[in-house]
Amino acid sequence: MYRIREVDGHDDEIADALADLHQLTFFGGAPIPKFDHGHWWLAFCDAIPVAFAGVVPSTHAVNAGYFCRVGVLRKHCGNALQLRLMRALESRARHNGWGCIVSDTTDNLASANNFIRAGYRLYRPQDPWAWPNTLYWRKSIK
């Protein structure tokens, strides 16, 4: 029923679809990322994009990708789309030669539980980059 595809964020139509999903899942609570940087995926239900994710080179960890965004439309939550998107970006990170993926969550239990399900571990970065109540995640992908 769902198909996940890596997409080209430089393509205007793709960037528009990513921005639309970002708005529909973050409701203006986070800035729209630069989709022409890093690697991006869309999850489709039939031909309609219903979820997205992105990974960029980390500025916080050496030889790592930073899982910078994931969003799933509410109607499609509960179908393991975040987990499937995580697997896709981990595969890309391996292909890029990165040794791990890092990320963070703040006040988002559903995403935190998905990080646990996907094998990520909590860690304390040397230089925390977010809020005092942020959880930091790391997964070796060698």
GROMACS .gro file of N, CA and C in nm:
model
  426
    1MET      N    1   0.081  -0.119   0.000
    1MET     CA    2   0.000   0.000   0.000
    1MET      C    3   0.085   0.126   0.000
    2TYR      N    4   0.196   0.126   0.074
    2TYR     CA    5   0.285   0.242   0.080
    2TYR      C    6   0.413   0.211   0.004
    3ARG      N    7   0.464   0.314  -0.061
    3ARG     CA    8   0.590   0.303  -0.135
    3ARG      C    9   0.679   0.419  -0.091
    4ILE      N   10   0.804   0.389  -0.059
    4ILE     CA   11   0.900   0.492  -0.017
    4ILE      C   12   1.003   0.508  -0.127
    5ARG      N   13   1.033   0.635  -0.158
    5ARG     CA   14   1.124   0.664  -0.268
    5ARG      C   15   1.214   0.780  -0.229
    6GLU      N   16   1.344   0.765  -0.255
    6GLU     CA   17   1.435   0.879  -0.238
    6GLU      C   18   1.405   0.977  -0.351
    7VAL      N   19   1.401   1.105  -0.316
    7VAL     CA   20   1.362   1.207  -0.413
    7VAL      C   21   1.470   1.315  -0.422
    8ASP      N   22   1.462   1.395  -0.528
    8ASP     CA   23   1.557   1.502  -0.553
    8ASP      C   24   1.500   1.634  -0.502
    9GLY      N   25   1.553   1.683  -0.392
    9GLY     CA   26   1.507   1.807  -0.333
    9GLY      C   27   1.535   1.930  -0.418
   10HIS      N   28   1.618   1.916  -0.522
   10HIS     CA   29   1.643   2.028  -0.613
   10HIS      C   30   1.527   2.048  -0.710
   11ASP      N   31   1.448   1.945  -0.730
   11ASP     CA   32   1.333   1.950  -0.820
   11ASP      C   33   1.223   2.034  -0.755
   12ASP      N   34   1.175   2.136  -0.825
   12ASP     CA   35   1.078   2.229  -0.767
   12ASP      C   36   0.949   2.160  -0.722
   13GLU      N   37   0.898   2.066  -0.802
   13GLU     CA   38   0.775   1.995  -0.764
   13GLU      C   39   0.796   1.911  -0.639
   14ILE      N   40   0.911   1.845  -0.630
   14ILE     CA   41   0.943   1.764  -0.512
   14ILE      C   42   0.958   1.854  -0.390
   15ALA      N   43   1.031   1.965  -0.405
   15ALA     CA   44   1.050   2.058  -0.293
   15ALA      C   45   0.915   2.112  -0.246
   16ASP      N   46   0.825   2.139  -0.340
   16ASP     CA   47   0.691   2.186  -0.301
   16ASP      C   48   0.616   2.078  -0.223
   17ALA      N   49   0.625   1.953  -0.268
   17ALA     CA   50   0.557   1.843  -0.197
   17ALA      C   51   0.616   1.827  -0.057
   18LEU      N   52   0.748   1.834  -0.046
   18LEU     CA   53   0.813   1.825   0.086
   18LEU      C   54   0.769   1.940   0.176
   19ALA      N   55   0.766   2.061   0.121
   19ALA     CA   56   0.725   2.178   0.199
   19ALA      C   57   0.579   2.165   0.243
   20ASP      N   58   0.493   2.117   0.155
   20ASP     CA   59   0.352   2.098   0.191
   20ASP      C   60   0.339   1.998   0.306
   21LEU      N   61   0.409   1.885   0.296
   21LEU     CA   62   0.404   1.785   0.403
   21LEU      C   63   0.462   1.840   0.532
   22HIS      N   64   0.569   1.918   0.520
   22HIS     CA   65   0.628   1.979   0.638
   22HIS      C   66   0.526   2.068   0.709
   23GLN      N   67   0.458   2.150   0.633
   23GLN     CA   68   0.357   2.240   0.691
   23GLN      C   69   0.243   2.161   0.754
   24LEU      N   70   0.200   2.054   0.689
   24LEU     CA   71   0.087   1.974   0.738
   24LEU      C   72   0.122   1.889   0.860
   25THR      N   73   0.251   1.864   0.882
   25THR     CA   74   0.292   1.780   0.995
   25THR      C   75   0.356   1.861   1.108
   26PHE      N   76   0.417   1.974   1.078
   26PHE     CA   77   0.480   2.056   1.181
   26PHE      C   78   0.399   2.179   1.217
   27PHE      N   79   0.297   2.211   1.139
   27PHE     CA   80   0.205   2.322   1.167
   27PHE      C   81   0.276   2.453   1.199
   28GLY      N   82   0.386   2.480   1.132
   28GLY     CA   83   0.459   2.604   1.156
   28GLY      C   84   0.546   2.601   1.280
   29GLY      N   85   0.556   2.485   1.347
   29GLY     CA   86   0.634   2.474   1.470
   29GLY      C   87   0.783   2.455   1.449
   30ALA      N   88   0.826   2.445   1.324
   30ALA     CA   89   0.968   2.428   1.293
   30ALA      C   90   0.993   2.493   1.158
   31PRO      N   91   1.111   2.551   1.140
   31PRO     CA   92   1.140   2.613   1.011
   31PRO      C   93   1.149   2.508   0.900
   32ILE      N   94   1.108   2.547   0.782
   32ILE     CA   95   1.117   2.457   0.667
   32ILE      C   96   1.264   2.443   0.630
   33PRO      N   97   1.312   2.319   0.620
   33PRO     CA   98   1.454   2.299   0.587
   33PRO      C   99   1.482   2.330   0.440
   34LYS      N  100   1.610   2.336   0.408
   34LYS     CA  101   1.653   2.353   0.269
   34LYS      C  102   1.652   2.215   0.205
   35PHE      N  103   1.556   2.190   0.121
   35PHE     CA  104   1.541   2.057   0.061
   35PHE      C  105   1.645   2.028  -0.047
   36ASP      N  106   1.722   2.130  -0.086
   36ASP     CA  107   1.828   2.106  -0.183
   36ASP      C  108   1.960   2.066  -0.115
   37HIS      N  109   1.953   2.041   0.015
   37HIS     CA  110   2.070   1.998   0.093
   37HIS      C  111   2.039   1.862   0.154
   38GLY      N  112   2.129   1.768   0.140
   38GLY     CA  113   2.110   1.636   0.199
   38GLY      C  114   2.030   1.543   0.110
   39HIS      N  115   1.968   1.445   0.175
   39HIS     CA  116   1.891   1.341   0.105
   39HIS      C  117   1.750   1.338   0.163
   40TRP      N  118   1.651   1.321   0.073
   40TRP     CA  119   1.511   1.329   0.113
   40TRP      C  120   1.432   1.212   0.057
   41TRP      N  121   1.330   1.171   0.132
   41TRP     CA  122   1.242   1.062   0.091
   41TRP      C  123   1.097   1.105   0.105
   42LEU      N  124   1.017   1.050   0.017
   42LEU     CA  125   0.872   1.063   0.029
   42LEU      C  126   0.813   0.924   0.041
   43ALA      N  127   0.709   0.912   0.122
   43ALA     CA  128   0.630   0.789   0.128
   43ALA      C  129   0.498   0.821   0.059
   44PHE      N  130   0.459   0.733  -0.031
   44PHE     CA  131   0.338   0.752  -0.110
   44PHE      C  132   0.234   0.648  -0.073
   45CYS      N  133   0.111   0.691  -0.068
   45CYS     CA  134  -0.005   0.602  -0.063
   45CYS      C  135  -0.069   0.618  -0.200
   46ASP      N  136  -0.061   0.513  -0.280
   46ASP     CA  137  -0.094   0.524  -0.422
   46ASP      C  138   0.001   0.629  -0.480
   47ALA      N  139  -0.047   0.737  -0.537
   47ALA     CA  140   0.041   0.838  -0.595
   47ALA      C  141   0.049   0.964  -0.509
   48ILE      N  142  -0.005   0.957  -0.387
   48ILE     CA  143  -0.014   1.077  -0.302
   48ILE      C  144   0.093   1.072  -0.193
   49PRO      N  145   0.177   1.177  -0.183
   49PRO     CA  146   0.276   1.180  -0.075
   49PRO      C  147   0.208   1.198   0.061
   50VAL      N  148   0.245   1.110   0.156
   50VAL     CA  149   0.181   1.114   0.288
   50VAL      C  150   0.282   1.124   0.403
   51ALA      N  151   0.411   1.112   0.371
   51ALA     CA  152   0.514   1.121   0.474
   51ALA      C  153   0.646   1.158   0.407
   52PHE      N  154   0.739   1.210   0.487
   52PHE     CA  155   0.870   1.248   0.434
   52PHE      C  156   0.975   1.235   0.543
   53ALA      N  157   1.100   1.232   0.500
   53ALA     CA  158   1.213   1.232   0.594
   53ALA      C  159   1.335   1.286   0.523
   54GLY      N  160   1.431   1.334   0.603
   54GLY     CA  161   1.555   1.386   0.547
   54GLY      C  162   1.673   1.362   0.637
   55VAL      N  163   1.789   1.348   0.574
   55VAL     CA  164   1.916   1.336   0.646
   55VAL      C  165   2.018   1.424   0.576
   56VAL      N  166   2.098   1.493   0.656
   56VAL     CA  167   2.202   1.582   0.605
   56VAL      C  168   2.333   1.546   0.675
   57PRO      N  169   2.446   1.586   0.619
   57PRO     CA  170   2.571   1.565   0.692
   57PRO      C  171   2.565   1.636   0.827
   58SER      N  172   2.606   1.567   0.932
   58SER     CA  173   2.598   1.625   1.066
   58SER      C  174   2.705   1.731   1.087
   59THR      N  175   2.666   1.838   1.151
   59THR     CA  176   2.762   1.938   1.196
   59THR      C  177   2.791   1.918   1.345
   60HIS      N  178   2.731   1.814   1.404
   60HIS     CA  179   2.742   1.788   1.547
   60HIS      C  180   2.825   1.664   1.581
   61ALA      N  181   2.843   1.577   1.484
   61ALA     CA  182   2.917   1.452   1.507
   61ALA      C  183   3.004   1.423   1.385
   62VAL      N  184   3.120   1.366   1.410
   62VAL     CA  185   3.215   1.335   1.303
   62VAL      C  186   3.168   1.213   1.223
   63ASN      N  187   3.179   1.221   1.091
   63ASN     CA  188   3.146   1.109   1.001
   63ASN      C  189   3.005   1.056   1.028
   64ALA      N  190   2.909   1.147   1.036
   64ALA     CA  191   2.773   1.108   1.072
   64ALA      C  192   2.672   1.183   0.987
   65GLY      N  193   2.555   1.124   0.977
   65GLY     CA  194   2.440   1.192   0.919
   65GLY      C  195   2.353   1.243   1.032
   66TYR      N  196   2.285   1.353   1.006
   66TYR     CA  197   2.190   1.409   1.102
   66TYR      C  198   2.050   1.388   1.046
   67PHE      N  199   1.972   1.305   1.113
   67PHE     CA  200   1.833   1.279   1.076
   67PHE      C  201   1.757   1.405   1.115
   68CYS      N  202   1.733   1.492   1.016
   68CYS     CA  203   1.688   1.628   1.047
   68CYS      C  204   1.537   1.646   1.049
   69ARG      N  205   1.463   1.561   0.978
   69ARG     CA  206   1.317   1.578   0.975
   69ARG      C  207   1.250   1.447   0.941
   70VAL      N  208   1.131   1.431   0.997
   70VAL     CA  209   1.039   1.325   0.955
   70VAL      C  210   0.899   1.374   0.989
   71GLY      N  211   0.808   1.350   0.898
   71GLY     CA  212   0.669   1.388   0.922
   71GLY      C  213   0.577   1.289   0.853
   72VAL      N  214   0.472   1.251   0.923
   72VAL     CA  215   0.372   1.158   0.869
   72VAL      C  216   0.235   1.222   0.890
   73LEU      N  217   0.156   1.230   0.783
   73LEU     CA  218   0.021   1.282   0.797
   73LEU      C  219  -0.056   1.199   0.898
   74ARG      N  220  -0.132   1.263   0.983
   74ARG     CA  221  -0.202   1.197   1.094
   74ARG      C  222  -0.283   1.075   1.047
   75LYS      N  223  -0.351   1.088   0.935
   75LYS     CA  224  -0.434   0.979   0.883
   75LYS      C  225  -0.353   0.853   0.853
   76HIS      N  226  -0.221   0.868   0.833
   76HIS     CA  227  -0.136   0.756   0.796
   76HIS      C  228  -0.044   0.711   0.910
   77CYS      N  229  -0.059   0.773   1.027
   77CYS     CA  230   0.019   0.730   1.144
   77CYS      C  231  -0.024   0.589   1.183
   78GLY      N  232   0.069   0.515   1.241
   78GLY     CA  233   0.038   0.379   1.284
   78GLY      C  234   0.066   0.274   1.178
   79ASN      N  235   0.126   0.313   1.067
   79ASN     CA  236   0.158   0.220   0.960
   79ASN      C  237   0.308   0.198   0.943
   80ALA      N  238   0.385   0.230   1.046
   80ALA     CA  239   0.531   0.211   1.050
   80ALA      C  240   0.605   0.292   0.944
   81LEU      N  241   0.546   0.402   0.899
   81LEU     CA  242   0.613   0.482   0.795
   81LEU      C  243   0.739   0.548   0.847
   82GLN      N  244   0.737   0.598   0.972
   82GLN     CA  245   0.860   0.659   1.024
   82GLN      C  246   0.971   0.555   1.031
   83LEU      N  247   0.941   0.436   1.076
   83LEU     CA  248   1.043   0.330   1.083
   83LEU      C  249   1.096   0.296   0.943
   84ARG      N  250   1.007   0.285   0.847
   84ARG     CA  251   1.050   0.253   0.710
   84ARG      C  252   1.136   0.365   0.652
   85LEU      N  253   1.100   0.489   0.679
   85LEU     CA  254   1.180   0.602   0.633
   85LEU      C  255   1.317   0.601   0.702
   86MET      N  256   1.320   0.566   0.829
   86MET     CA  257   1.447   0.558   0.902
   86MET      C  258   1.539   0.453   0.838
   87ARG      N  259   1.485   0.338   0.802
   87ARG     CA  260   1.565   0.234   0.737
   87ARG      C  261   1.621   0.284   0.604
   88ALA      N  262   1.540   0.356   0.529
   88ALA     CA  263   1.585   0.409   0.400
   88ALA      C  264   1.700   0.507   0.419
   89LEU      N  265   1.689   0.597   0.515
   89LEU     CA  266   1.797   0.694   0.532
   89LEU      C  267   1.921   0.629   0.593
   90GLU      N  268   1.905   0.525   0.673
   90GLU     CA  269   2.021   0.453   0.725
   90GLU      C  270   2.096   0.384   0.611
   91SER      N  271   2.023   0.330   0.515
   91SER     CA  272   2.086   0.268   0.398
   91SER      C  273   2.166   0.372   0.319
   92ARG      N  274   2.109   0.489   0.301
   92ARG     CA  275   2.179   0.597   0.230
   92ARG      C  276   2.303   0.638   0.309
   93ALA      N  277   2.293   0.646   0.440
   93ALA     CA  278   2.407   0.685   0.524
   93ALA      C  279   2.522   0.584   0.509
   94ARG      N  280   2.488   0.455   0.507
   94ARG     CA  281   2.591   0.352   0.484
   94ARG      C  282   2.656   0.373   0.349
   95HIS      N  283   2.574   0.397   0.247
   95HIS     CA  284   2.625   0.420   0.112
   95HIS      C  285   2.717   0.542   0.109
   96ASN      N  286   2.686   0.645   0.189
   96ASN     CA  287   2.769   0.765   0.197
   96ASN      C  288   2.898   0.740   0.275
   97GLY      N  289   2.907   0.626   0.346
   97GLY     CA  290   3.025   0.596   0.425
   97GLY      C  291   3.023   0.654   0.565
   98TRP      N  292   2.908   0.704   0.607
   98TRP     CA  293   2.898   0.756   0.743
   98TRP      C  294   2.896   0.641   0.843
   99GLY      N  295   2.949   0.666   0.963
   99GLY     CA  296   2.954   0.562   1.065
   99GLY      C  297   2.832   0.558   1.156
  100CYS      N  298   2.755   0.667   1.158
  100CYS     CA  299   2.639   0.670   1.246
  100CYS      C  300   2.540   0.776   1.200
  101ILE      N  301   2.425   0.770   1.263
  101ILE     CA  302   2.320   0.871   1.246
  101ILE      C  303   2.295   0.931   1.384
  102VAL      N  304   2.283   1.063   1.390
  102VAL     CA  305   2.243   1.130   1.514
  102VAL      C  306   2.114   1.206   1.488
  103SER      N  307   2.040   1.230   1.593
  103SER     CA  308   1.917   1.307   1.582
  103SER      C  309   1.876   1.356   1.719
  104ASP      N  310   1.761   1.420   1.724
  104ASP     CA  311   1.710   1.470   1.851
  104ASP      C  312   1.558   1.475   1.846
  105THR      N  313   1.497   1.468   1.963
  105THR     CA  314   1.353   1.486   1.976
  105THR      C  315   1.328   1.572   2.099
  106THR      N  316   1.223   1.652   2.089
  106THR     CA  317   1.183   1.735   2.202
  106THR      C  318   1.032   1.723   2.217
  107ASP      N  319   0.989   1.670   2.330
  107ASP     CA  320   0.845   1.658   2.360
  107ASP      C  321   0.769   1.583   2.250
  108ASN      N  322   0.827   1.473   2.202
  108ASN     CA  323   0.763   1.396   2.096
  108ASN      C  324   0.776   1.247   2.129
  109LEU      N  325   0.682   1.196   2.209
  109LEU     CA  326   0.690   1.057   2.254
  109LEU      C  327   0.681   0.957   2.139
  110ALA      N  328   0.597   0.984   2.039
  110ALA     CA  329   0.584   0.890   1.927
  110ALA      C  330   0.717   0.875   1.854
  111SER      N  331   0.785   0.985   1.826
  111SER     CA  332   0.914   0.975   1.758
  111SER      C  333   1.019   0.910   1.849
  112ALA      N  334   1.019   0.945   1.977
  112ALA     CA  335   1.115   0.884   2.069
  112ALA      C  336   1.096   0.732   2.072
  113ASN      N  337   0.973   0.686   2.076
  113ASN     CA  338   0.949   0.541   2.074
  113ASN      C  339   0.993   0.479   1.942
  114ASN      N  340   0.978   0.550   1.831
  114ASN     CA  341   1.026   0.497   1.704
  114ASN      C  342   1.178   0.489   1.700
  115PHE      N  343   1.246   0.585   1.761
  115PHE     CA  344   1.392   0.576   1.770
  115PHE      C  345   1.432   0.451   1.848
  116ILE      N  346   1.364   0.425   1.957
  116ILE     CA  347   1.393   0.304   2.036
  116ILE      C  348   1.367   0.179   1.954
  117ARG      N  349   1.252   0.172   1.886
  117ARG     CA  350   1.220   0.056   1.802
  117ARG      C  351   1.324   0.034   1.693
  118ALA      N  352   1.380   0.142   1.641
  118ALA     CA  353   1.476   0.132   1.532
  118ALA      C  354   1.619   0.107   1.581
  119GLY      N  355   1.638   0.095   1.712
  119GLY     CA  356   1.771   0.062   1.765
  119GLY      C  357   1.860   0.179   1.797
  120TYR      N  358   1.804   0.298   1.800
  120TYR     CA  359   1.883   0.416   1.840
  120TYR      C  360   1.899   0.415   1.991
  121ARG      N  361   2.008   0.475   2.037
  121ARG     CA  362   2.036   0.484   2.180
  121ARG      C  363   2.044   0.631   2.220
  122LEU      N  364   1.998   0.660   2.340
  122LEU     CA  365   2.015   0.794   2.393
  122LEU      C  366   2.163   0.820   2.418
  123TYR      N  367   2.206   0.943   2.394
  123TYR     CA  368   2.343   0.980   2.427
  123TYR      C  369   2.348   1.129   2.461
  124ARG      N  370   2.457   1.169   2.521
  124ARG     CA  371   2.477   1.309   2.557
  124ARG      C  372   2.589   1.364   2.470
  125PRO      N  373   2.556   1.451   2.374
  125PRO     CA  374   2.661   1.508   2.289
  125PRO      C  375   2.753   1.599   2.369
  126GLN      N  376   2.875   1.610   2.322
  126GLN     CA  377   2.971   1.696   2.391
  126GLN      C  378   2.921   1.842   2.393
  127ASP      N  379   2.860   1.884   2.283
  127ASP     CA  380   2.804   2.019   2.273
  127ASP      C  381   2.656   2.008   2.234
  128PRO      N  382   2.566   1.996   2.332
  128PRO     CA  383   2.423   1.987   2.300
  128PRO      C  384   2.379   2.107   2.215
  129TRP      N  385   2.295   2.079   2.115
  129TRP     CA  386   2.258   2.183   2.019
  129TRP      C  387   2.113   2.229   2.028
  130ALA      N  388   2.036   2.173   2.117
  130ALA     CA  389   1.894   2.207   2.119
  130ALA      C  390   1.852   2.256   2.258
  131TRP      N  391   1.730   2.223   2.297
  131TRP     CA  392   1.671   2.271   2.422
  131TRP      C  393   1.719   2.188   2.542
  132PRO      N  394   1.704   2.239   2.664
  132PRO     CA  395   1.746   2.163   2.782
  132PRO      C  396   1.671   2.029   2.797
  133ASN      N  397   1.548   2.020   2.749
  133ASN     CA  398   1.470   1.896   2.763
  133ASN      C  399   1.475   1.808   2.638
  134THR      N  400   1.567   1.836   2.548
  134THR     CA  401   1.582   1.757   2.425
  134THR      C  402   1.650   1.624   2.454
  135LEU      N  403   1.602   1.520   2.389
  135LEU     CA  404   1.667   1.389   2.393
  135LEU      C  405   1.752   1.374   2.267
  136TYR      N  406   1.874   1.325   2.283
  136TYR     CA  407   1.966   1.307   2.171
  136TYR      C  408   1.982   1.158   2.142
  137TRP      N  409   1.979   1.124   2.014
  137TRP     CA  410   1.979   0.985   1.969
  137TRP      C  411   2.098   0.959   1.878
  138ARG      N  412   2.148   0.836   1.885
  138ARG     CA  413   2.263   0.797   1.803
  138ARG      C  414   2.248   0.648   1.768
  139LYS      N  415   2.282   0.616   1.644
  139LYS     CA  416   2.282   0.476   1.601
  139LYS      C  417   2.402   0.452   1.512
  140SER      N  418   2.483   0.352   1.547
  140SER     CA  419   2.592   0.309   1.462
  140SER      C  420   2.533   0.236   1.343
  141ILE      N  421   2.585   0.263   1.223
  141ILE     CA  422   2.529   0.201   1.104
  141ILE      C  423   2.635   0.129   1.022
  142LYS      N  424   2.741   0.089   1.085
  142LYS     CA  425   2.852   0.020   1.014
  142LYS      C  426   2.809  -0.112   0.959
   0.00000   0.00000   0.00000
